[in-house]
Coordinates of C-alpha atoms in Angstrom, one line a residue:
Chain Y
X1 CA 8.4 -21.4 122.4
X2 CA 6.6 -18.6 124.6
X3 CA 9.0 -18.9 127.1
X4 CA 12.0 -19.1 125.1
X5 CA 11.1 -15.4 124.0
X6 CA 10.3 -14.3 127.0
X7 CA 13.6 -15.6 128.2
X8 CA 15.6 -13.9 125.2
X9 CA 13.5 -11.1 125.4
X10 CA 14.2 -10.8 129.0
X11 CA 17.9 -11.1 128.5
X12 CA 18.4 -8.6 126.0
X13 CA 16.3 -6.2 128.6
X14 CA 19.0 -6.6 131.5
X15 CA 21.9 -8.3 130.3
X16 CA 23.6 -5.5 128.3
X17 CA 22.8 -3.5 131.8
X18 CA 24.9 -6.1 133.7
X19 CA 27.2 -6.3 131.4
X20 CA 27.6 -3.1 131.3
X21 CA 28.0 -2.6 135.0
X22 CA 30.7 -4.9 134.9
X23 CA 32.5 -3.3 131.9
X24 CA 32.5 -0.1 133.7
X25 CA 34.2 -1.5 136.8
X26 CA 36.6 -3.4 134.6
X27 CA 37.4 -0.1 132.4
X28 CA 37.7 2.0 135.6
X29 CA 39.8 -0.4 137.3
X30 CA 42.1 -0.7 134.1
X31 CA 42.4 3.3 134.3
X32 CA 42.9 3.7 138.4
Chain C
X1 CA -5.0 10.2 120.2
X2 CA -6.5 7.6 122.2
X3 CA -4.1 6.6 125.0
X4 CA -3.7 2.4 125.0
X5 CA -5.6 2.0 127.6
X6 CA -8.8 3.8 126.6
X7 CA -8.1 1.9 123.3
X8 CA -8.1 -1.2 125.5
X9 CA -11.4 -0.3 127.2
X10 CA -13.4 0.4 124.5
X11 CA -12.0 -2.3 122.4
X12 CA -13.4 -4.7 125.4
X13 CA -16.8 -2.8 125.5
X14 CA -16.9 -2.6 121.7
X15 CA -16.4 -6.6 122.1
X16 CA -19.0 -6.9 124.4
X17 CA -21.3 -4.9 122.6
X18 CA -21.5 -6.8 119.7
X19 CA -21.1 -10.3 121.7
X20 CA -24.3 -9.2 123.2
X21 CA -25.8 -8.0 119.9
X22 CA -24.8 -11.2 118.5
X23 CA -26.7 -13.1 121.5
X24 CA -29.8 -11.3 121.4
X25 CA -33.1 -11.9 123.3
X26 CA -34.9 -13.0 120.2
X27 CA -32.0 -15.2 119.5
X28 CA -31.9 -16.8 123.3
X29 CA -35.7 -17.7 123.0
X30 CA -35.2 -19.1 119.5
X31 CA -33.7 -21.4 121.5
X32 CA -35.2 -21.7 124.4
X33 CA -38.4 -21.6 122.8
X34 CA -40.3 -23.9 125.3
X35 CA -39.2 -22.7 128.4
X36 CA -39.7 -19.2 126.8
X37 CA -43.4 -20.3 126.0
X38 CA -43.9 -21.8 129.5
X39 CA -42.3 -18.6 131.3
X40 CA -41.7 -15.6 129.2
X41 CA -40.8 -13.2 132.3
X42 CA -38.5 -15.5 133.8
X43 CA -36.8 -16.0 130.3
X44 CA -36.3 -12.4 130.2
X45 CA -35.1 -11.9 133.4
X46 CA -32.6 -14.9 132.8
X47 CA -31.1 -13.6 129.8
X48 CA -30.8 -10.4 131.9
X49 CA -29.0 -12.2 133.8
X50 CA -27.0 -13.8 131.8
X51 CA -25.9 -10.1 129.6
X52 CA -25.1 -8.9 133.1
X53 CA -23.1 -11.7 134.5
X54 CA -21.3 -12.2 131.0
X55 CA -20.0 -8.3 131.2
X56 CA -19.3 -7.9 134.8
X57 CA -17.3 -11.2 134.7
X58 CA -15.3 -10.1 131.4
X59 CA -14.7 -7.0 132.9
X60 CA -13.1 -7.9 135.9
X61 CA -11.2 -10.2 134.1
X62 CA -9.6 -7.4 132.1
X63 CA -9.2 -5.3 135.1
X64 CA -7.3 -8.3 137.0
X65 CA -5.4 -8.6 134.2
X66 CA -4.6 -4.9 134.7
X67 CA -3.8 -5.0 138.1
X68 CA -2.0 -8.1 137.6
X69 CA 0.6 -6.8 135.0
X70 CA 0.4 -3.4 136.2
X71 CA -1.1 -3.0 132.8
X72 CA -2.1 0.2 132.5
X73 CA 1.0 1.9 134.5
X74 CA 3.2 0.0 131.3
X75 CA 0.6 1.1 128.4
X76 CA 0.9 4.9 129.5
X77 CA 4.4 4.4 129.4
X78 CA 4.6 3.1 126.0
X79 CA 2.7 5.8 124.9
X80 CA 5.2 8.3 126.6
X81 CA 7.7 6.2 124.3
X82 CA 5.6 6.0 120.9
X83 CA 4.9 10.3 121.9
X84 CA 8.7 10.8 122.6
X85 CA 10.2 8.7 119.4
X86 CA 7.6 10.4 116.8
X87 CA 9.7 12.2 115.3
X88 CA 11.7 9.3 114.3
X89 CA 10.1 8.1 110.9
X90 CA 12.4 5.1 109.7
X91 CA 12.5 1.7 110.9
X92 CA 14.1 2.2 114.3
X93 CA 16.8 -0.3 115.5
X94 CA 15.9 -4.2 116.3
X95 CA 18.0 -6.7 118.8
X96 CA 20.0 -8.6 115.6
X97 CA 19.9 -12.0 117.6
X98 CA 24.0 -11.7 118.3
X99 CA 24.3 -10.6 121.5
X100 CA 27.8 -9.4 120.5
X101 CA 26.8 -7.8 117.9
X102 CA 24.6 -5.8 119.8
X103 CA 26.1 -4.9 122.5
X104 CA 28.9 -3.2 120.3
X105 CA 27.1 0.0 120.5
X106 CA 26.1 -0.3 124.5
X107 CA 29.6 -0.5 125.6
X108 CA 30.6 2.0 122.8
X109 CA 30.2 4.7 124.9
X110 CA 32.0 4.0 127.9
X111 CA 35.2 2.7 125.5
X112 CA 34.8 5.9 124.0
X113 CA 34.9 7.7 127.7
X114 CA 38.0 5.4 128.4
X115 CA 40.0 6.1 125.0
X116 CA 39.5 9.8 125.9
X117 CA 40.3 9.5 129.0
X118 CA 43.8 7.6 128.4
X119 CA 44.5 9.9 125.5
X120 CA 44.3 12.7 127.8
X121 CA 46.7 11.0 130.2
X122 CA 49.1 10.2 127.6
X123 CA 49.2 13.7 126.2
X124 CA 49.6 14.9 129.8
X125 CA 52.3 12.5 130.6
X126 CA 54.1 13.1 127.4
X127 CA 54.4 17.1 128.3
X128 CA 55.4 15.9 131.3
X129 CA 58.2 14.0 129.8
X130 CA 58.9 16.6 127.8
X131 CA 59.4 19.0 130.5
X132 CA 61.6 16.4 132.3
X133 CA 63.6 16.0 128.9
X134 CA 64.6 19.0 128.4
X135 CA 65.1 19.5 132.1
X136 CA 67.4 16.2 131.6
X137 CA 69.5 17.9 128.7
X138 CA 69.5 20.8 130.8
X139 CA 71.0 18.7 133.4
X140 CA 73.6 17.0 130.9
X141 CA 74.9 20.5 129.4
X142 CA 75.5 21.5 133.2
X143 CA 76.6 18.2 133.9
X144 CA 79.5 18.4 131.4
X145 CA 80.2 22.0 132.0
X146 CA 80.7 21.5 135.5
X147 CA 82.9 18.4 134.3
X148 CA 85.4 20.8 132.2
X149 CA 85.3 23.2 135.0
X150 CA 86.3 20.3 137.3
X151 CA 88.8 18.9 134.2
X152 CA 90.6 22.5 134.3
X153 CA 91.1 23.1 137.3
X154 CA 92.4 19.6 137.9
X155 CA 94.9 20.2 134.8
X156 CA 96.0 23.2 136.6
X157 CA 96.5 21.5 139.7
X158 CA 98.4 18.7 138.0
X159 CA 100.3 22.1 135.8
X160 CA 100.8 23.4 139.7
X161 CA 101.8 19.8 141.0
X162 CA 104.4 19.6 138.0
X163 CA 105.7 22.9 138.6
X164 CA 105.7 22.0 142.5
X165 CA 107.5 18.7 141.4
X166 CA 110.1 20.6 139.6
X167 CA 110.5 23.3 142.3
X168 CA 111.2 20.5 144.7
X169 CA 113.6 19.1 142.6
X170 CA 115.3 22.8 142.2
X171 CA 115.2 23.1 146.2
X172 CA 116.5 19.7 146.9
X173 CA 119.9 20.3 144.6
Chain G
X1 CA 5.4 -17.7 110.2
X2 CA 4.8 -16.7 113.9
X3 CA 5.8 -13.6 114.7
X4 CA 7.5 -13.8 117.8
X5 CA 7.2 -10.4 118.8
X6 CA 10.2 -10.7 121.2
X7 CA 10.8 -6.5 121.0
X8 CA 7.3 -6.4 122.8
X9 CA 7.9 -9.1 125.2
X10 CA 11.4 -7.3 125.9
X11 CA 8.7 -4.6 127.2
X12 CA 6.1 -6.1 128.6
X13 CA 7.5 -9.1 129.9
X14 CA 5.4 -11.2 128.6
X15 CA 4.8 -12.1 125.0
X16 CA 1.3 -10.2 123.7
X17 CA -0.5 -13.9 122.1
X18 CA -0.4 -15.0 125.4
X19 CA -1.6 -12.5 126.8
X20 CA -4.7 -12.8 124.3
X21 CA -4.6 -16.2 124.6
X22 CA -5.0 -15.6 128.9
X23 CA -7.8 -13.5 127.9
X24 CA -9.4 -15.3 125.3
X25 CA -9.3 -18.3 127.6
X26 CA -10.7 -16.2 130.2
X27 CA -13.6 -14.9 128.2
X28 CA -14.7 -18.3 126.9
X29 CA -14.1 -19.8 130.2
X30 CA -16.7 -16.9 131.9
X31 CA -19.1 -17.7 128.7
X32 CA -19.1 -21.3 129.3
X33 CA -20.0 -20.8 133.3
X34 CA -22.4 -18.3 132.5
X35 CA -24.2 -20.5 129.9
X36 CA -23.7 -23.6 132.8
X37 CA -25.4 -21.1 134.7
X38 CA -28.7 -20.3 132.7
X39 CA -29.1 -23.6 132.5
X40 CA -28.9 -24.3 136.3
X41 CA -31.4 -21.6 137.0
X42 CA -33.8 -22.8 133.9
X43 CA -33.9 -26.8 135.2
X44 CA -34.2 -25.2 138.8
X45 CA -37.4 -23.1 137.4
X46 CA -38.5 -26.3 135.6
X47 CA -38.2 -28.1 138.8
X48 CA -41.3 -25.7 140.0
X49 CA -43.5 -25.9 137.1
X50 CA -46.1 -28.8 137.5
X51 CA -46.7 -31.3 134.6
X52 CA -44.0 -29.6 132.9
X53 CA -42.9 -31.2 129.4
X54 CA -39.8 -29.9 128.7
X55 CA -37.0 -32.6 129.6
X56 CA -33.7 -31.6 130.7
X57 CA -32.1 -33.2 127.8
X58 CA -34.2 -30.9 125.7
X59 CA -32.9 -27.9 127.8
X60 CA -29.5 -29.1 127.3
X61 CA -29.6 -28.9 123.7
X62 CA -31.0 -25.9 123.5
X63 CA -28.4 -24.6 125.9
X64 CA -25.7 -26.4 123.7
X65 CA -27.4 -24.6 120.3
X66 CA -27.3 -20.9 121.8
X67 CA -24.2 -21.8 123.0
X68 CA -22.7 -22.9 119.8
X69 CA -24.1 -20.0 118.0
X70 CA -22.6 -17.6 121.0
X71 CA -19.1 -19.2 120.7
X72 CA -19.0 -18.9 116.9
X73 CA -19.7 -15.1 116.9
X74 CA -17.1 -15.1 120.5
X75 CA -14.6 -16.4 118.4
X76 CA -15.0 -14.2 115.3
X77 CA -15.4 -10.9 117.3
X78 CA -12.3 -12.4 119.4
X79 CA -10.5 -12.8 116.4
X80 CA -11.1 -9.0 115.3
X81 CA -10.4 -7.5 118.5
X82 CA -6.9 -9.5 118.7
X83 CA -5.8 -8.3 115.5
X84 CA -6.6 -4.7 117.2
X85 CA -4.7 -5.5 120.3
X86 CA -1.8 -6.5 118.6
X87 CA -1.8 -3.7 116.1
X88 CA -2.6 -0.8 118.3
X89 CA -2.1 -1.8 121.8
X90 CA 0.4 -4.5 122.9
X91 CA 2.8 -3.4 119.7
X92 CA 6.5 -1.4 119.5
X93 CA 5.8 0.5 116.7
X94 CA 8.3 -0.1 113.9
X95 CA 9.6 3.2 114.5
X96 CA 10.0 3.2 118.2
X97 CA 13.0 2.3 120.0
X98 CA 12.7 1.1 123.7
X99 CA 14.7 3.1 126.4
X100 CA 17.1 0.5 127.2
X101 CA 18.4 0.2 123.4
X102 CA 18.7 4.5 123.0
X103 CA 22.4 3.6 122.4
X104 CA 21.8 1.7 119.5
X105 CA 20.6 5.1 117.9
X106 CA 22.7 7.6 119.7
X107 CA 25.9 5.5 119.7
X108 CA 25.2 3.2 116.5
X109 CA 28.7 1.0 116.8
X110 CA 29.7 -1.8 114.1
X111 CA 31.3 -4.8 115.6
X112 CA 34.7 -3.6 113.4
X113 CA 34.5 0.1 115.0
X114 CA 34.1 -1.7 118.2
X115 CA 37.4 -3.8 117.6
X116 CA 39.3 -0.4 116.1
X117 CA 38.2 1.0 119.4
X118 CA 39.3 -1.5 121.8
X119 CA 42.5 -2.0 119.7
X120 CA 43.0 1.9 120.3
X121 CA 42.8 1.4 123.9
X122 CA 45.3 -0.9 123.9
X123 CA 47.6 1.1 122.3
X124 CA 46.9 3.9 124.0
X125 CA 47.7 1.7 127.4
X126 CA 50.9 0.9 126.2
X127 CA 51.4 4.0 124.9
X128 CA 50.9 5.1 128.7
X129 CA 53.1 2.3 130.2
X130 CA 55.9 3.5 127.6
X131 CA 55.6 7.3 129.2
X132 CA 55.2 6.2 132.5
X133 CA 58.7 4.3 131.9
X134 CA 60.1 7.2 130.1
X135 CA 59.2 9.3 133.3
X136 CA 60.8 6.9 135.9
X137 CA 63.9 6.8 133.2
X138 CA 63.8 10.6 133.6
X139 CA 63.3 11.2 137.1
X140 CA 66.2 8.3 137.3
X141 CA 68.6 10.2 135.6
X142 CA 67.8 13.6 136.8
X143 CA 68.5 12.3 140.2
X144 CA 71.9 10.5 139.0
X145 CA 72.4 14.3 137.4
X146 CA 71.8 15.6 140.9
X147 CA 74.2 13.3 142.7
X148 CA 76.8 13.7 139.9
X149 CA 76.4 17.9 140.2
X150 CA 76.3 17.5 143.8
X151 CA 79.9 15.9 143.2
X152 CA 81.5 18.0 140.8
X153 CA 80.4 20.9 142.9
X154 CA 81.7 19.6 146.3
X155 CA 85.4 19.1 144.0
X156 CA 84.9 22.4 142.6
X157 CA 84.1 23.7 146.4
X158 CA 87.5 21.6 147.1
X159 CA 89.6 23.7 145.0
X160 CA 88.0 26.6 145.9
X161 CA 88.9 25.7 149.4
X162 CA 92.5 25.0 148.4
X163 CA 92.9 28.9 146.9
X164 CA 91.2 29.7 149.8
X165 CA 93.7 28.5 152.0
X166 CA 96.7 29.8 149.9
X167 CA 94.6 33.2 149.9
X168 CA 94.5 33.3 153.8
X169 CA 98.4 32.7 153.9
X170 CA 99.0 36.1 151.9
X171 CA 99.2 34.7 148.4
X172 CA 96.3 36.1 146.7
X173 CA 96.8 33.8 143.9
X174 CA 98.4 30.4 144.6
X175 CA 100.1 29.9 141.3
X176 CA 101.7 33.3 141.2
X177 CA 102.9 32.7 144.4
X178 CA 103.9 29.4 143.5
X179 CA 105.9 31.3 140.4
X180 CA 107.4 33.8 142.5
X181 CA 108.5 30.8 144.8
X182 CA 110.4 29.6 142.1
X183 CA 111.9 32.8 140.7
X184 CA 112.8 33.4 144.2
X185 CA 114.2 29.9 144.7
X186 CA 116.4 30.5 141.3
X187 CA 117.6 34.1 143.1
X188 CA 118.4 32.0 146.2
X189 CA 120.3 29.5 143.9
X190 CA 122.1 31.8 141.7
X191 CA 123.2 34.0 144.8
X192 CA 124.5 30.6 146.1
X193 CA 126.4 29.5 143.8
X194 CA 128.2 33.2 143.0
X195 CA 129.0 33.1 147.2
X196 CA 130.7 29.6 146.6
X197 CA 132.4 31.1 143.5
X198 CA 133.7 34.0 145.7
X199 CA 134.4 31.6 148.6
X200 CA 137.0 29.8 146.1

């Protein structure tokens, strides 16, 4: 159970950053 | 005002403290009441001991734990955080457990970036186009005028080549 | 219910129970080698006293009632000073948002304004593709206009050219002369036929 938080909790810490990342590249790319 | 980890220090001495009180001398030779009888000074010195050994071995276990997880480096910066977000009073904002849901409002911003930007090349393209328009209907007015200027002169050549036709036909009789 | 306190281990990494539990274990793992320890060092002592009546059996009891005593008051005070950690030290405050989620308070977005605002982009791209086409369809027919001009110009030169010409022979204007030709012509004819007359 511990390390299913820390996994999720983990996740929501850096995932939206990836995400992110990659949603920048794919909105820039859709504008160039 | 205590930073975290002062809190966290004297929460562990406070622990101590009263771990100690709680395990007092009287109550050590309560129960080691013989050997206490047989050796009092060497009970004392024992329990010494043992106070001693039992704080210095809890307190390097907190400060590994420190070290470890860079402990005290994260607890000043939570405290930066708790300083910084004071002012806010309600319930801030929880992870809703949908990541979708949640990321809504990190890409937000960049969407929002995006739309802008495309509606500012959209307006710019559509003066554009309106400048070409108009330069287009310009172009069509001119267009046809030069076409009725061409269309005259070519009916007065053809009024020219008629009257040349006829002329012909005078000079050959 | 447990409370998972995932915002907290989205900070530190690590959930905050275990963390107490690591130092709970810790603690009663140093309490349990000191106590193994006083006892050591008492039977060692004993080993040096002549005649002496205390068994190690004895010793081990009494180690084992201290001990008892000890963890009982460990756990309670344990207990206390958990609660504390996890109120004051390893907790988000309710109010506190961690860096990573500021959007969520500076750009608060509902899944619907997040679909509204991707549908917007979409339109606005084809919005863009529809101008971009209306350009090339502009800049296509403004060329075409060009070439066209270019043509009714050069036939416009052409019958400038052609006056030209009939201006460099002497008649300043080629249909007038062209009149005159035939006024002349009719003259011509006229005279002719009034000779022929004579003639006869």
């Amino acid at each position: 159970f511990d390390e299913i938080i820390v996994d999720i909790a983990t996740k929501r810490k850096w995932y939206p950053r990836k995400i992110l990342e990659c949603v920048i590249r794919t909105l820039k790319a859709q504008l160039e | 005002t205590m930073s975290r980890v002062e809190l966290l220090d004297t929460m562990v001495d406070t622990f101590l403290e009263k771990l100690v009180a709680a395990g007092s001398y009287q109550r050590f030779t309560d129960c080691y009441k013989h050997f206490y009888q047989l050796q009092p000074e060497m009970t004392q010195r024992i329990y010494d001991k043992f106070v001693s050994q039992l704080q210095t071995s809890i307190r390097e276990e907190i400060s590994e734990i420190k070290e470890e997880g860079n402990l005290e480096a994260v607890l000043n910066s939570l405290d930066r955080i708790v300083e910084e977000g004071k002012e806010h009073q309600e319930p801030a904002w929880r992870p809703s457990g949908i990541p979708e849901k949640d990321l809504c409002s990190t890409v937000a911003p960049y969407l929002l970036q995006q739309r802008d930007a495309l509606r500012r090349h959209v307006q710019k393209q559509e003066a554009k186009n309106q400048e070409l328009a108009s330069a287009v209907l310009a172009g069509r007015r001119q267009v046809e005028e030069l076409q009725q200027q061409v269309q005259a002169r070519q009916q007065a050549w053809q009024a020219l080549h008629r009257e040349q036709r006829e002329l012909l036909s005078v000079l050959r009789a | 219910s447990v409370d998972p306190m995932a915002y907290e281990a989205q900070f530190f990494g690590f959930t905050p129970q275990t963390c107490l539990l690591r130092i709970y274990i810790a603690f009663q793992d140093y309490l349990f080698e000191v106590m193994q320890a006083v006892e050591q060092v008492i039977l060692k002592k004993m080993e040096g006293i002549p005649d002496c009546e205390i068994s190690p059996i004895q010793i081990r009891k009494c180690t084992e009632k201290f001990l008892c005593f000890m963890k009982g008051r460990f756990d309670n005070l344990f207990g206390k000073m958990e609660q504390l950690f996890l109120q004051l030290i390893l907790r988000i405050p309710a109010n506190i948002l961690l860096p990573e989620d500021k959007c969520q308070e500076t750009h608060p977005c509902t899944e619907e304004e997040f679909h509204l605002l991707r549908k917007e982009i979409e339109e606005l791209q084809e919005r863009y593709k529809t101008e971009l086409c209306t350009k090339q369809a502009l800049l296509a027919e403004l060329e075409e206009q060009r070439i066209v001009q270019a043509k009714l110009k050069e036939t416009l030169t052409l019958f400038d050219e052609l006056e030209n010409i009939g201006r460099a022979h002497g008649t300043s204007d080629f249909r007038e002369s062209l009149v005159s030709l035939v006024q002349n012509s009719r003259k011509l004819q006229n005279i002719r036929d009034t000779v022929e007359q004579e003639s006869k």
